[in-house]
Amino acid sequence: MTLRERLQDAMKEAMRAKQPDRLSTLRLINAAIKDRDIAARVDGADGMVSDEEITAILGRMVRQRIESARAYEEAGRLELAEKERAEIGVIEDFLPRQLDPEEVEAAISAAIAEVEATTIRDMGKVMAELKTRYTGQMDFSAVGPMVKDRLG
């Protein structure tokens, strides 16, 4: 079952179970995917984005909500911060399991060995290898400095 089908099934289930907050978040996810589908058609692609691209969309949505929750907390709007966190929970249901720190270290080591990286100039190759294999499973903004330390 594709990620797109899982999202559709979850939306139907949220409607049946009368879960308005979950349904609202699932509709936001669906809208973001449809926007990307339309952009892909304009770019000349076949119109449906892949599961990897959907995973990337979901990852961006999580990062946006984390940032929004932080801003709401700083402004003293705890109820809005809590709503953002609830949306993060719904979105993360469709993301692959996040790697723990030891697994991230092992993945970095494997990617460095795979592309035979030796200097900081090879960082792009290492990051590309990690993104190919682990999209949605690790935070690349945190992994970048780790790779840089290893190669630098």
C-alpha positions as a Python dict, from the first residue, in 0.01 Angstrom:
ca = {
    (1, 'M'): (0, 0, 0),
    (2, 'T'): (145, 336, -100),
    (3, 'L'): (177, 625, 140),
    (4, 'R'): (-87, 812, -58),
    (5, 'E'): (-332, 522, -10),
    (6, 'R'): (-253, 503, 362),
    (7, 'L'): (-330, 873, 396),
    (8, 'Q'): (-661, 834, 211),
    (9, 'D'): (-759, 539, 432),
    (10, 'A'): (-668, 734, 745),
    (11, 'M'): (-880, 1026, 627),
    (12, 'K'): (-1181, 802, 573),
    (13, 'E'): (-1128, 642, 913),
    (14, 'A'): (-1104, 983, 1085),
    (15, 'M'): (-1434, 1082, 919),
    (16, 'R'): (-1604, 763, 1038),
    (17, 'A'): (-1463, 798, 1390),
    (18, 'K'): (-1563, 1165, 1404),
    (19, 'Q'): (-1212, 1290, 1485),
    (20, 'P'): (-1222, 1650, 1360),
    (21, 'D'): (-869, 1746, 1467),
    (22, 'R'): (-709, 1442, 1304),
    (23, 'L'): (-923, 1487, 993),
    (24, 'S'): (-821, 1852, 966),
    (25, 'T'): (-451, 1760, 977),
    (26, 'L'): (-497, 1482, 722),
    (27, 'R'): (-673, 1725, 490),
    (28, 'L'): (-378, 1966, 524),
    (29, 'I'): (-141, 1684, 431),
    (30, 'N'): (-357, 1591, 133),
    (31, 'A'): (-369, 1955, 17),
    (32, 'A'): (11, 1984, 36),
    (33, 'I'): (51, 1666, -169),
    (34, 'K'): (-200, 1787, -430),
    (35, 'D'): (-16, 2120, -455),
    (36, 'R'): (306, 1928, -522),
    (37, 'D'): (126, 1708, -779),
    (38, 'I'): (12, 2020, -964),
    (39, 'A'): (361, 2171, -953),
    (40, 'A'): (502, 1843, -1089),
    (41, 'R'): (256, 1850, -1382),
    (42, 'V'): (357, 2207, -1462),
    (43, 'D'): (721, 2094, -1461),
    (44, 'G'): (635, 1823, -1714),
    (45, 'A'): (631, 1521, -1483),
    (46, 'D'): (356, 1259, -1490),
    (47, 'G'): (143, 1430, -1224),
    (48, 'M'): (175, 1211, -915),
    (49, 'V'): (462, 1261, -672),
    (50, 'S'): (639, 955, -534),
    (51, 'D'): (629, 822, -179),
    (52, 'E'): (979, 966, -126),
    (53, 'E'): (855, 1312, -218),
    (54, 'I'): (551, 1270, 6),
    (55, 'T'): (784, 1173, 290),
    (56, 'A'): (986, 1490, 225),
    (57, 'I'): (665, 1697, 229),
    (58, 'L'): (567, 1541, 562),
    (59, 'G'): (913, 1611, 703),
    (60, 'R'): (883, 1979, 606),
    (61, 'M'): (538, 1995, 763),
    (62, 'V'): (675, 1857, 1091),
    (63, 'R'): (961, 2110, 1093),
    (64, 'Q'): (716, 2396, 1025),
    (65, 'R'): (495, 2288, 1313),
    (66, 'I'): (788, 2252, 1553),
    (67, 'E'): (890, 2608, 1469),
    (68, 'S'): (531, 2732, 1506),
    (69, 'A'): (490, 2557, 1843),
    (70, 'R'): (811, 2720, 1965),
    (71, 'A'): (690, 3063, 1852),
    (72, 'Y'): (351, 3011, 2018),
    (73, 'E'): (518, 2909, 2344),
    (74, 'E'): (738, 3219, 2341),
    (75, 'A'): (426, 3430, 2287),
    (76, 'G'): (244, 3257, 2574),
    (77, 'R'): (-14, 3092, 2347),
    (78, 'L'): (12, 2744, 2495),
    (79, 'E'): (-320, 2620, 2353),
    (80, 'L'): (-198, 2692, 1998),
    (81, 'A'): (139, 2530, 2072),
    (82, 'E'): (-44, 2220, 2192),
    (83, 'K'): (-252, 2213, 1872),
    (84, 'E'): (68, 2224, 1665),
    (85, 'R'): (211, 1934, 1867),
    (86, 'A'): (-105, 1733, 1809),
    (87, 'E'): (-67, 1791, 1434),
    (88, 'I'): (297, 1678, 1456),
    (89, 'G'): (175, 1351, 1612),
    (90, 'V'): (-67, 1289, 1327),
    (91, 'I'): (194, 1367, 1060),
    (92, 'E'): (459, 1150, 1226),
    (93, 'D'): (222, 851, 1205),
    (94, 'F'): (303, 845, 832),
    (95, 'L'): (677, 904, 855),
    (96, 'P'): (929, 622, 882),
    (97, 'R'): (1074, 551, 1225),
    (98, 'Q'): (1342, 803, 1323),
    (99, 'L'): (1690, 658, 1365),
    (100, 'D'): (1839, 674, 1713),
    (101, 'P'): (2178, 849, 1761),
    (102, 'E'): (2379, 526, 1734),
    (103, 'E'): (2204, 434, 1409),
    (104, 'V'): (2269, 784, 1272),
    (105, 'E'): (2640, 749, 1353),
    (106, 'A'): (2649, 408, 1183),
    (107, 'A'): (2466, 547, 877),
    (108, 'I'): (2715, 834, 850),
    (109, 'S'): (3009, 592, 874),
    (110, 'A'): (2857, 365, 610),
    (111, 'A'): (2787, 657, 374),
    (112, 'I'): (3142, 790, 412),
    (113, 'A'): (3280, 445, 333),
    (114, 'E'): (3036, 397, 43),
    (115, 'V'): (3137, 716, -140),
    (116, 'E'): (3500, 685, -25),
    (117, 'A'): (3490, 1035, 125),
    (118, 'T'): (3817, 1166, 265),
    (119, 'T'): (3789, 1546, 274),
    (120, 'I'): (3529, 1813, 338),
    (121, 'R'): (3493, 1844, -41),
    (122, 'D'): (3319, 1506, -36),
    (123, 'M'): (3052, 1624, 207),
    (124, 'G'): (2795, 1676, -71),
    (125, 'K'): (2839, 1317, -189),
    (126, 'V'): (2797, 1185, 165),
    (127, 'M'): (2484, 1395, 227),
    (128, 'A'): (2336, 1286, -108),
    (129, 'E'): (2396, 922, -15),
    (130, 'L'): (2232, 971, 326),
    (131, 'K'): (1932, 1150, 173),
    (132, 'T'): (1888, 871, -80),
    (133, 'R'): (1878, 603, 188),
    (134, 'Y'): (1735, 777, 495),
    (135, 'T'): (1488, 1045, 383),
    (136, 'G'): (1242, 1102, 664),
    (137, 'Q'): (1441, 893, 910),
    (138, 'M'): (1691, 1154, 1028),
    (139, 'D'): (1718, 1529, 1071),
    (140, 'F'): (1962, 1635, 800),
    (141, 'S'): (2013, 1979, 954),
    (142, 'A'): (2164, 1800, 1256),
    (143, 'V'): (2346, 1538, 1047),
    (144, 'G'): (2526, 1796, 828),
    (145, 'P'): (2750, 1926, 1108),
    (146, 'M'): (2822, 1568, 1218),
    (147, 'V'): (2939, 1477, 867),
    (148, 'K'): (3143, 1798, 850),
    (149, 'D'): (3318, 1711, 1178),
    (150, 'R'): (3402, 1364, 1048),
    (151, 'L'): (3547, 1491, 723),
    (152, 'G'): (3701, 1816, 845),
}
